[in-house]
XYZ file of C-alpha atoms in Angstrom:
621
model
C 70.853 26.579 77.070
C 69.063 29.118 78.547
C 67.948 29.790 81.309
C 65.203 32.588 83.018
C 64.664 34.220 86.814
C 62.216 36.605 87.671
C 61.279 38.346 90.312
C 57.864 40.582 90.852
C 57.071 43.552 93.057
C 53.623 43.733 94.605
C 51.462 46.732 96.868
C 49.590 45.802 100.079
C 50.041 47.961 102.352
C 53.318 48.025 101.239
C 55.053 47.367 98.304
C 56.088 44.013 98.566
C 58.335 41.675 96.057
C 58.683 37.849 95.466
C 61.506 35.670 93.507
C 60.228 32.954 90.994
C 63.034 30.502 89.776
C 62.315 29.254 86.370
C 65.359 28.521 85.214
C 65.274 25.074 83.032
C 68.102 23.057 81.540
C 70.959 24.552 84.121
C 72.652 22.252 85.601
C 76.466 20.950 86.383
C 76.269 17.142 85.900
C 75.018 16.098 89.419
C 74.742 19.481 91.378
C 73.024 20.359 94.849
C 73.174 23.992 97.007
C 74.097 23.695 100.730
C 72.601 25.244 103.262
C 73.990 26.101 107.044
C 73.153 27.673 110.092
C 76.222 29.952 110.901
C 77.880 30.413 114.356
C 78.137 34.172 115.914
C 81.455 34.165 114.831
C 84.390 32.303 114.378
C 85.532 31.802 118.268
C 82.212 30.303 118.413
C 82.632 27.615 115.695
C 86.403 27.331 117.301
C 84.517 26.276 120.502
C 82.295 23.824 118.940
C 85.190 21.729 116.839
C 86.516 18.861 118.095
C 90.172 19.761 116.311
C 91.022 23.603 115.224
C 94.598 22.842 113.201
C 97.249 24.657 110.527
C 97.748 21.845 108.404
C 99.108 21.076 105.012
C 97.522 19.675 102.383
C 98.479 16.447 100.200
C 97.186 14.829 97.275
C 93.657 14.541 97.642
C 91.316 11.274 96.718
C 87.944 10.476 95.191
C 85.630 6.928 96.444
C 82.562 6.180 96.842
C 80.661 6.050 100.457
C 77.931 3.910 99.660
C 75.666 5.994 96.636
C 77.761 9.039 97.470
C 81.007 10.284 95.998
C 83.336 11.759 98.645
C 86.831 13.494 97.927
C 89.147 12.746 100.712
C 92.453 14.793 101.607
C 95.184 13.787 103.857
C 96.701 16.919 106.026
C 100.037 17.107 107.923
C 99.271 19.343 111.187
C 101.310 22.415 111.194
C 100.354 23.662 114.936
C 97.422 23.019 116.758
C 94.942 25.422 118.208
C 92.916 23.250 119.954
C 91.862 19.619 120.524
C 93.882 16.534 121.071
C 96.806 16.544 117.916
C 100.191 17.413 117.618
C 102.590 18.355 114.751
C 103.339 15.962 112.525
C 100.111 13.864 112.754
C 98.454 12.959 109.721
C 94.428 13.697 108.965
C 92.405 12.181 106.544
C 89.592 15.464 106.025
C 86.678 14.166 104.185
C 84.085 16.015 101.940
C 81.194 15.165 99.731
C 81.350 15.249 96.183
C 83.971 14.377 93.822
C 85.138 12.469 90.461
C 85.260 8.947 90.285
C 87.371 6.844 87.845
C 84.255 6.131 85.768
C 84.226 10.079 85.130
C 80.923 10.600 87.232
C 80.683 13.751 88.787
C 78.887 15.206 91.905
C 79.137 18.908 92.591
C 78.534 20.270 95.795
C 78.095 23.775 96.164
C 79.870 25.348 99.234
C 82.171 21.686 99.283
C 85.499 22.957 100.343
C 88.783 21.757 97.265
C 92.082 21.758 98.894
C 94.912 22.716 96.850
C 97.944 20.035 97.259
C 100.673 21.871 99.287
C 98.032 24.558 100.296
C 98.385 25.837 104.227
C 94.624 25.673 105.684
C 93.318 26.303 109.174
C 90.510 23.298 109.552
C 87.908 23.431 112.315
C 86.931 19.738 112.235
C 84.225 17.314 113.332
C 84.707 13.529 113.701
C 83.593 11.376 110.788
C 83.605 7.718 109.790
C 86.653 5.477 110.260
C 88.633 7.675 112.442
C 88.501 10.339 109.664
C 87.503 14.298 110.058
C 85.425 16.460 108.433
C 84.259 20.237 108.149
C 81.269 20.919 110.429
C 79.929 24.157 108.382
C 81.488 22.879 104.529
C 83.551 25.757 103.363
C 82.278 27.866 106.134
C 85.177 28.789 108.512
C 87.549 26.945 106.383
C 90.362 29.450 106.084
C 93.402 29.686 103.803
C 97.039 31.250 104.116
C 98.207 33.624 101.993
C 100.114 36.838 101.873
C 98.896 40.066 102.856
C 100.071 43.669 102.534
C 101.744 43.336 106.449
C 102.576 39.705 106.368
C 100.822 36.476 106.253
C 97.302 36.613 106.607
C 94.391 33.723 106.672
C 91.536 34.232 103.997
C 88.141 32.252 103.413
C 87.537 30.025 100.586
C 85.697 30.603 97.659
C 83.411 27.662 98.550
C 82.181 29.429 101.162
C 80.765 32.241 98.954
C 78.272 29.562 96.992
C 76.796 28.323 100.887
C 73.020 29.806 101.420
C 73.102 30.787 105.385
C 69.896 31.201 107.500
C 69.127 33.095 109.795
C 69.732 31.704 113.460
C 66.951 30.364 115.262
C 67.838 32.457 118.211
C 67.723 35.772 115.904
C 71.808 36.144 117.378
C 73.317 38.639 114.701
C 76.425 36.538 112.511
C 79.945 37.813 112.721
C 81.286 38.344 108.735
C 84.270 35.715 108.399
C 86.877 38.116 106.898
C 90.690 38.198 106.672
C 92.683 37.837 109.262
C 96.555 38.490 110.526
C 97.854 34.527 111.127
C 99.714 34.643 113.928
C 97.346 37.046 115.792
C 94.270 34.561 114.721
C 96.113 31.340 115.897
C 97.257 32.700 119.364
C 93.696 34.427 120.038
C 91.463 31.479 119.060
C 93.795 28.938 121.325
C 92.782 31.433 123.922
C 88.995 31.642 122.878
C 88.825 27.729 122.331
C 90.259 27.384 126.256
C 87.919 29.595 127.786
C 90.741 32.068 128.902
C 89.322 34.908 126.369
C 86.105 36.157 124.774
C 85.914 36.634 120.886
C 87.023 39.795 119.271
C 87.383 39.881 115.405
C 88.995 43.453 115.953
C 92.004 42.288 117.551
C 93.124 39.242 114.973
C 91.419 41.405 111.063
C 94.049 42.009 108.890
C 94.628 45.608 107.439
C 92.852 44.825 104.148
C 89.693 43.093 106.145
C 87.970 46.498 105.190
C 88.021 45.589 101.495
C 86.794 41.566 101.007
C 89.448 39.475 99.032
C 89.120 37.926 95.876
C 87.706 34.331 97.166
C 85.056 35.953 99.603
C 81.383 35.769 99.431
C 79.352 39.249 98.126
C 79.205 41.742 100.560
C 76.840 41.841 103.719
C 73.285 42.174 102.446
C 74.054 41.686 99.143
C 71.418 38.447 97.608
C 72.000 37.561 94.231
C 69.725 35.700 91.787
C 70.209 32.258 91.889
C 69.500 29.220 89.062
C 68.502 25.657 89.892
C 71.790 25.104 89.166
C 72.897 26.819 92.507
C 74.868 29.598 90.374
C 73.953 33.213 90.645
C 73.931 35.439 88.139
C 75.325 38.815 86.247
C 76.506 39.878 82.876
C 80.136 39.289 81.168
C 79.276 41.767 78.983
C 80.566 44.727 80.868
C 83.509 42.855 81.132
C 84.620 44.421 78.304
C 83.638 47.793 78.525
C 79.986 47.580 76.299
C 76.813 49.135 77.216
C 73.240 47.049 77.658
C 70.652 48.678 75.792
C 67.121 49.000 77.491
C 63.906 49.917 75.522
C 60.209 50.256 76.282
C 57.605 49.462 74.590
C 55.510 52.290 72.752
C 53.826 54.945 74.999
C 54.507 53.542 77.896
C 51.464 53.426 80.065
C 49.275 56.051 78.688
C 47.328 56.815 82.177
C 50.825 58.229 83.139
C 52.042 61.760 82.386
C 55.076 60.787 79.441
C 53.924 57.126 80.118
C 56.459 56.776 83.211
C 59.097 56.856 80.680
C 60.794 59.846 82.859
C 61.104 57.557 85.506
C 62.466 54.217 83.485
C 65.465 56.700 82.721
C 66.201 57.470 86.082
C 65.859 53.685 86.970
C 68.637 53.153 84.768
C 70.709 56.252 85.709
C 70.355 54.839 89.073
C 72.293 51.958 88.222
C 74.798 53.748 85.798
C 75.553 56.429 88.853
C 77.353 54.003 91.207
C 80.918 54.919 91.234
C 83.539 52.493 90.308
C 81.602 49.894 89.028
C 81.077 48.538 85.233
C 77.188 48.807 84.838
C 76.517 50.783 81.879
C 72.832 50.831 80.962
C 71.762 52.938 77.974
C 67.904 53.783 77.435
C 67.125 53.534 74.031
C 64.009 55.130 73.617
C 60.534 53.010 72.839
C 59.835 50.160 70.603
C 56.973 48.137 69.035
C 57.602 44.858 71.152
C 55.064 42.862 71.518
C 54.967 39.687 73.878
C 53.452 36.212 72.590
C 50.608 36.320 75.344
C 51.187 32.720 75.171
C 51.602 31.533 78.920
C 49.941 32.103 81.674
C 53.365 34.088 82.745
C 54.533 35.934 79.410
C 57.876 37.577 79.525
C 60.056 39.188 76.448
C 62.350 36.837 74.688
C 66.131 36.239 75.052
C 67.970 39.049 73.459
C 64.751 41.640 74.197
C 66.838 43.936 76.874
C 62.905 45.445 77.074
C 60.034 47.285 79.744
C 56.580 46.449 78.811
C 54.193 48.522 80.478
C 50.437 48.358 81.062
C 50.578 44.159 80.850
C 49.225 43.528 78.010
C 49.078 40.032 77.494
C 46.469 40.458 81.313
C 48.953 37.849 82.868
C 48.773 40.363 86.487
C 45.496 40.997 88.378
C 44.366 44.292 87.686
C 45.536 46.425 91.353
C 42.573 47.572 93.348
C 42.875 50.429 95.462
C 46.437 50.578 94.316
C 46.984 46.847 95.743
C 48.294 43.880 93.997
C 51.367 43.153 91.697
C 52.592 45.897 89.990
C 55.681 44.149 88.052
C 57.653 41.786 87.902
C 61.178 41.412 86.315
C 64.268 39.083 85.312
C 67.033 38.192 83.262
C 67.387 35.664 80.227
C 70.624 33.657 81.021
C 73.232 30.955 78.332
C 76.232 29.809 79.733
C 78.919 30.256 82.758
C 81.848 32.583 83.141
C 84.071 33.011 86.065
C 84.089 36.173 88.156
C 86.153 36.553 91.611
C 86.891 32.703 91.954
C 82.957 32.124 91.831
C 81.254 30.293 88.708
C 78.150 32.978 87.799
C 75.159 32.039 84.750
C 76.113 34.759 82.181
C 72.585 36.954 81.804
C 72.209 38.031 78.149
C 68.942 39.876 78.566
C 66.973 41.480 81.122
C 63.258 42.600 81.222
C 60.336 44.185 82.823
C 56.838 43.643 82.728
C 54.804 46.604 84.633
C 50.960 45.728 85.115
C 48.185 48.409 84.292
C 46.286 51.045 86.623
C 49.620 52.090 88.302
C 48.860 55.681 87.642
C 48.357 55.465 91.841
C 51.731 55.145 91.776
C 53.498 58.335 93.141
C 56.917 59.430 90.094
C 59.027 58.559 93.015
C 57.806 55.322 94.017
C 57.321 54.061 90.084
C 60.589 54.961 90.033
C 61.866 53.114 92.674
C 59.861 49.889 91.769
C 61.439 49.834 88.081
C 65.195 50.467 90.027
C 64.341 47.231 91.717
C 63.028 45.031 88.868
C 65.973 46.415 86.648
C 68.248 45.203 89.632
C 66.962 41.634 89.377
C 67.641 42.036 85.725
C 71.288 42.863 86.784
C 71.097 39.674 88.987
C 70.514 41.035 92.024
C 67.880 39.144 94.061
C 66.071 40.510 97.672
C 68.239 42.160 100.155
C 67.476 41.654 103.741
C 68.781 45.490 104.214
C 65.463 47.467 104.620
C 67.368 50.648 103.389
C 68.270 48.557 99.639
C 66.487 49.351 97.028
C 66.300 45.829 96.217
C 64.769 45.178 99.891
C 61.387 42.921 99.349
C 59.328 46.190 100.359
C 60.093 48.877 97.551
C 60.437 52.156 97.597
C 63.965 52.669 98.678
C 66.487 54.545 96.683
C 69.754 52.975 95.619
C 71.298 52.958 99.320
C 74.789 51.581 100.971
C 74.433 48.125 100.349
C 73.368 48.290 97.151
C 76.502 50.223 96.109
C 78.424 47.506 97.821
C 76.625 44.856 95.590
C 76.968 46.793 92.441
C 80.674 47.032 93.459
C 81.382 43.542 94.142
C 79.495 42.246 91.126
C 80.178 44.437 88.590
C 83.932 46.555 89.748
C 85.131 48.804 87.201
C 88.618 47.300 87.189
C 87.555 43.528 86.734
C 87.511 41.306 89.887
C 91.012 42.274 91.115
C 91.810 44.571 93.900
C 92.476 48.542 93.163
C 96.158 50.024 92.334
C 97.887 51.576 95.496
C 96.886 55.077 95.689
C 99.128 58.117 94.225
C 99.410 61.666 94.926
C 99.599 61.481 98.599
C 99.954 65.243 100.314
C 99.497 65.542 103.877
C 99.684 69.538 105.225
C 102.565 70.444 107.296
C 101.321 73.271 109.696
C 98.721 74.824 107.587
C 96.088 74.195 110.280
C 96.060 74.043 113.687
C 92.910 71.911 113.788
C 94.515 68.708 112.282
C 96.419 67.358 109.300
C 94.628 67.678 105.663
C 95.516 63.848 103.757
C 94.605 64.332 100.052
C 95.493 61.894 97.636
C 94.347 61.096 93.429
C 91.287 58.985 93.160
C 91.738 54.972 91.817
C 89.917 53.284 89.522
C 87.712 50.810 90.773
C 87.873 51.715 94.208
C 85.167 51.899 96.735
C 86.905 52.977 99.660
C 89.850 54.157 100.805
C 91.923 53.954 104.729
C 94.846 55.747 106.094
C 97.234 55.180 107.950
C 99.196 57.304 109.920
C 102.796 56.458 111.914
C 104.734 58.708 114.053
C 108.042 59.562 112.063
C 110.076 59.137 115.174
C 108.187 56.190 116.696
C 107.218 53.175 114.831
C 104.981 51.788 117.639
C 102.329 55.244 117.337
C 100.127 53.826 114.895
C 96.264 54.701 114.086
C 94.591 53.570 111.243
C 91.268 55.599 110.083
C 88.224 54.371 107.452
C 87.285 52.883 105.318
C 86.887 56.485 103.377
C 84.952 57.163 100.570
C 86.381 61.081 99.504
C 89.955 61.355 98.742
C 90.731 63.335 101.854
C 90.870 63.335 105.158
C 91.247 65.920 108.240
C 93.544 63.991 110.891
C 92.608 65.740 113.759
C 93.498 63.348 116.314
C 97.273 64.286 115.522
C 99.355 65.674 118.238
C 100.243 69.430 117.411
C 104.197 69.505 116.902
C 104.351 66.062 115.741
C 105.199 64.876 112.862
C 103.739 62.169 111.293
C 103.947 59.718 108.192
C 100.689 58.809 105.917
C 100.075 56.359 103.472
C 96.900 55.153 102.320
C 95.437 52.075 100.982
C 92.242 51.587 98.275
C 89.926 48.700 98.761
C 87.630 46.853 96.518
C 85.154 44.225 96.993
C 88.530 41.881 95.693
C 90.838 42.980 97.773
C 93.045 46.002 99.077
C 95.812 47.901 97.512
C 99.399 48.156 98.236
C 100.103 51.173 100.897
C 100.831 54.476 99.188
C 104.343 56.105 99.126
C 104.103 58.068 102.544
C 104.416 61.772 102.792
C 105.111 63.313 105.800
C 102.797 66.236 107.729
C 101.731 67.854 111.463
C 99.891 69.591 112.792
C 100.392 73.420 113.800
C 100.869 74.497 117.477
C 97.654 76.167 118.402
C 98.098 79.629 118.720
C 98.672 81.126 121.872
C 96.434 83.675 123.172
C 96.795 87.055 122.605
C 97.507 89.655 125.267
C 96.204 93.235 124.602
C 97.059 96.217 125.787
C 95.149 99.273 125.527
C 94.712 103.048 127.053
C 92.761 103.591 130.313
C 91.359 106.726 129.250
C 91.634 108.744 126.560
C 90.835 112.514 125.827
C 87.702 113.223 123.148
C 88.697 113.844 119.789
C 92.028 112.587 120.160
C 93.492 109.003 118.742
C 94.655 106.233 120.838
C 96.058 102.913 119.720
C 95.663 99.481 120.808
C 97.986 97.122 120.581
C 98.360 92.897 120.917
C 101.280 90.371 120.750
C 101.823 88.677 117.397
C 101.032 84.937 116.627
C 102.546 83.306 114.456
C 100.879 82.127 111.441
C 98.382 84.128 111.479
C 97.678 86.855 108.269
C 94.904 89.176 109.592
C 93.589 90.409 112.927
C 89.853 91.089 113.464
C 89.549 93.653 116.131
C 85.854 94.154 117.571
C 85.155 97.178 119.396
C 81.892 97.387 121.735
C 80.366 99.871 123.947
C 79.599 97.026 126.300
C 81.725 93.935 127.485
C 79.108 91.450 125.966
C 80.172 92.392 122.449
C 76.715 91.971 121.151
C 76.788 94.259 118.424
C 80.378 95.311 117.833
C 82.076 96.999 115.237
C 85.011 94.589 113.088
C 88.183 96.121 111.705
C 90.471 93.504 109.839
C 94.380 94.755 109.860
C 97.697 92.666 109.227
C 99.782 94.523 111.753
C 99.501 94.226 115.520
C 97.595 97.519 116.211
C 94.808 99.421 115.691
C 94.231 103.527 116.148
C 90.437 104.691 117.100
C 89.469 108.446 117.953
C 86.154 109.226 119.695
C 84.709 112.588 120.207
C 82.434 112.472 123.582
C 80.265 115.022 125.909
C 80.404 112.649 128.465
C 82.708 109.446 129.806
C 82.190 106.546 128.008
C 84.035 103.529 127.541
C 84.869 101.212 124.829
C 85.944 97.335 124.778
C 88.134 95.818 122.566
C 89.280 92.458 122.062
C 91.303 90.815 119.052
C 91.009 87.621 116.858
C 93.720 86.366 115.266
C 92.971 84.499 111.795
C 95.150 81.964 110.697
C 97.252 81.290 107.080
C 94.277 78.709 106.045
C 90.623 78.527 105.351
C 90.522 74.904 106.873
C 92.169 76.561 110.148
C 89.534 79.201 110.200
C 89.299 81.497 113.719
C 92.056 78.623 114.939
C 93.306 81.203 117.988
C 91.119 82.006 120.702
C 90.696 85.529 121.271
C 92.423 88.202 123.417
C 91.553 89.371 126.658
C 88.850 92.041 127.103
C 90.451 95.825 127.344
C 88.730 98.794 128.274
C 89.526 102.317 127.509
C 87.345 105.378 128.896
C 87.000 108.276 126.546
C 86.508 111.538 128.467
C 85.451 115.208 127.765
C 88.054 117.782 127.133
C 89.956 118.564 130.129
C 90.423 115.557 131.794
C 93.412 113.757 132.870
C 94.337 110.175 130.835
C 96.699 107.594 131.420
C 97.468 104.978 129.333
C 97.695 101.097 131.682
C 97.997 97.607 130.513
C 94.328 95.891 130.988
C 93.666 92.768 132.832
C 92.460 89.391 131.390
C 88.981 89.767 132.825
C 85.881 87.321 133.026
C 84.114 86.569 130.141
C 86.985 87.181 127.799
C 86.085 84.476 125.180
C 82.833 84.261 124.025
């Protein structure tokens, strides 16, 4: 069957969007989309449960509570965390939806499944006949698994098909995320008893910076949705093939080239996000015509197509550049399987861009086709007012929507990245910090390292997430030496650690102490000369005739003096100072400079002497 959503972008004051579900004929026997109210976080929704319990699962249970099909699971408590239960009890955990015998269905979106022998931690609620069930659904619901430093606790893929509103009291809502068990269990049996306040930063698990494979899309990230409480996105990048996108003849001929300039760099927008899948191709302009059949004509199934200047008169022509200037969507047959979430497979996209939008400045027509081909790539309205496919256009492709793109469509399949390769970090080069380079992985969006003292395993600092493939560690101790491996993330997941390489940091160079003549006769050469630091390749020496050096004169040697000769009527003195310059760019004028020396050139005939000068005020500049 298939199925169609659209979306539509409109100009008031701003340019403002709307979402219109038509999809027809998509369902899942019996199926219904949950919606909850979240709590802050999850020491909140630990406070709020009558039981907070590890417990195994057993073989779950399908009956009928009067009309409604409930599955029910029995769990033997592992350890509780809070509320009155002790090892060893048994639970009986109810949820709605389920198979009965007669092979009737009812799907629940956002119902949690248990796996038999699977290790969950259950905040509960009381329910009928002594039995327990999830306050939130999914929501909370986490599951144990392994992680890259021991066992961790992950959400459930459930949780991902939830819809969540916002609060009534506007509070901002904690991401549930991975977490380190242990860690998780002791510091929510503290939260639960009043003795400590939440903090997700203490209990997240190394690879919380990357979301694992059965998490919800990333913060911000709103996908289109069918009435059969699936989103949307294409299988066919799955594969490595390219979506071709047309328009239709001309374009909009009150445009210079029609606005066809700026449907290509809608679509490169897409196709430029790194490490995802998306491959758009523009294929130039077509004869397509719509049926002008509806009150609400869109191209076919199969028509990957733009169609400017509306021509079957289904949009209000804009006034004073206000009104709807386009609307968009994607055609839809059939369900795949992407990061443990069921998604409609879109087969076609398309645009529909009203007349008159020659008020339309190249950058904003650009952005508004960026945002309708995003709904065509089943992306729905981001509450991020920097996303392009925020409700008020006119953004560029931003953070969030790279995050999206990432999640939905990752260039290595819904799997988390390789572990990196390549790792170098710098031993000395730099006195300013530690350079961590390291080869690029596909299908990564981010990158963090970490970084262990060789000699003590307890000096640990973790930094990112990164998005180059370098770093500058300059929180390192100088002398140090340290051992760096790095992880890549994903929206599935995080990598293995990296083989580590070991680095420091160089010493900072000492200052330098110069010497130079007290006086010196005219027309006769004197030399100045400075201690040697280590590392360092080149010495600029600045001479001045004043002890601001606002204009002096460089000379760059590799030795550690320097020989000058003035020729004077009259006393004057000069003022030298040295900077030493270090082996590497990245260290650049590492070493402070010298001390301020003075020497006094006089006439003919008078007596010199040669003293070592003071460190006087002012030295460094």
């Amino acid at each position: 069957m298939l199925g169609a959503t659209t979306g539509r972008t409109k100009l008031g004051r701003r340019a403002v969007g709307f979402l219109l579900a038509a999809f027809a004929g998509l369902t899942a026997r019996s199926g219904r989309a949950s919606v909850v109210i979240p709590p802050e976080n999850l020491g909140e929704l630990a406070r709020r449960s009558e039981l907070v319990v590890l417990a195994t699962a057993g073989e779950p249970w399908s009956e009928f509570r009067g009309q409604e099909l409930v599955t029910v699971t029995p769990f033997v408590v592992v350890e509780t965390v809070s509320g009155l239960a002790a090892p060893g009890d048994v639970l009986e955990v109810e949820v709605p939806g389920g198979e009965g015998e007669d092979g009737t269905a009812l799907v629940i979106e956002g119902s949690p499944r248990f796996a038999t022998g699977g290790l969950y931690l259950l905040p509960l609620a009381p329910a009928h006949d002594g039995r327990y069930q999830p306050p939130m659904l999914a929501y909370g619901i986490l599951q144990h698994g392994d992680g890259p430093d021991g066992a961790v606790l992950r959400p459930l893929p459930e949780a991902g098909a939830l819809w969540l509103l916002e609060r009534p009291d506007g509070a901002p809502v904690e991401a549930v995320t991975v977490y380190r068990e242990r860690a998780l269990l002791n510091h929510l049996a503290a939260v639960a008893g009043g003795r400590r306040a939440w903090n997700a930063a203490q209990v997240q698990a190394a690879d919380a910076a990357g979301l694992a494979p059965d998490q919800a899309p990333p913060s911000g990230c709103a996908l289109l949705t069918a009435s059969n409480g699936k989103p949307m996105r294409w299988k066919t990048f799955d594969s490595g093939k390219t979506v071709p996108v047309a328009a239709t003849r001309g374009g909009d001929s009150t445009l210079p080239g029609g606005g066809l300039a700026e449907l290509q760099q809608a679509i490169a927008d897409w196709d430029g996000i790194p490490a995802t899948s998306i491959a758009l191709r523009y294929q130039g302009e077509t004869d397509y015509r719509l049926s002008c059949s509806s009150s609400f004509d869109t191209p076919k199934a199969n028509a990957n197509v733009v169609v400017f200047s509306d021509p079957c008169r289904d949009l209000t022509d804009l006034s004073g550049c206000a009104g709807t200037v386009a609307y968009g969507g994607a055609w839809a047959s059939g369900t795949h399987t992407w990061g443990g979430t069921s998604f409609n497979t879109i087969v076609s996209l398309y645009v529909v861009v009203n007349n008159g939008i020659s008020c339309l400045s190249p950058g904003l027509l650009r952005s508004v086709l960026t945002h309708e081909l995003g709904h065509g790539l089943g992306f729905g309205h981001s509450d991020d007012p920097t996303s392009v496919m925020y409700r008020y256009c006119g953004n560029p492709i931003g953070a969030t929507d790279t995050g999206c793109a990432q999640y939905l469509y990752s260039a290595i399949g819904d799997k988390a990245p390789a572990a990196p390769t390549g790792v170098a970090a710098s031993d000395g080069t730099s006195a300013l910090g530690v350079q961590v380079s390291w080869n690029p992985v596909p299908g990564a969006a981010a990158y963090t390292v970490s970084r262990r003292a060789a000699t003590d395993a307890g000096d640990t600092s973790e930094f990112g997430p990164l998005a180059a493939t370098s770093f500058d560690d300059t929180e390192a101790v100088p002398g140090r030496r340290y051992l760096y491996t790095v992880r890549a993330h994903n929206a599935f997941g995080s990598s293995a650690p990296s083989a580590a390489d070991e680095g420091y940091r160089a010493e900072p160079p000492r200052s330098v102490d110069l010497v130079a003549p007290a006086t010196a006769p005219s027309g006769a050469a004197y030399t100045v000369t400075w201690t040697e630091v280590a590392a360092a390749v080149t010495y600029e020496v600045e001479e001045a005739s004043e002890p601001t050096f606002a204009a002096p004169t460089v000379l760059t040697v590799s030795g550690t003096t320097a020989t000058f000769t003035h020729t004077v009527d009259a006393p004057q003195t000069f003022f030298y100072r040295v900077r030493p310059r270090l082996a590497t760019a990245a260290a650049g004028a590492a070493a402070p400079p010298s001390n301020v020396a003075a020497t006094t050139v006089m006439p003919a005939g008078t007596v010199t002497g040669r003293v070592a000068a003071r460190r006087v005020a002012g030295g460094n500049p």
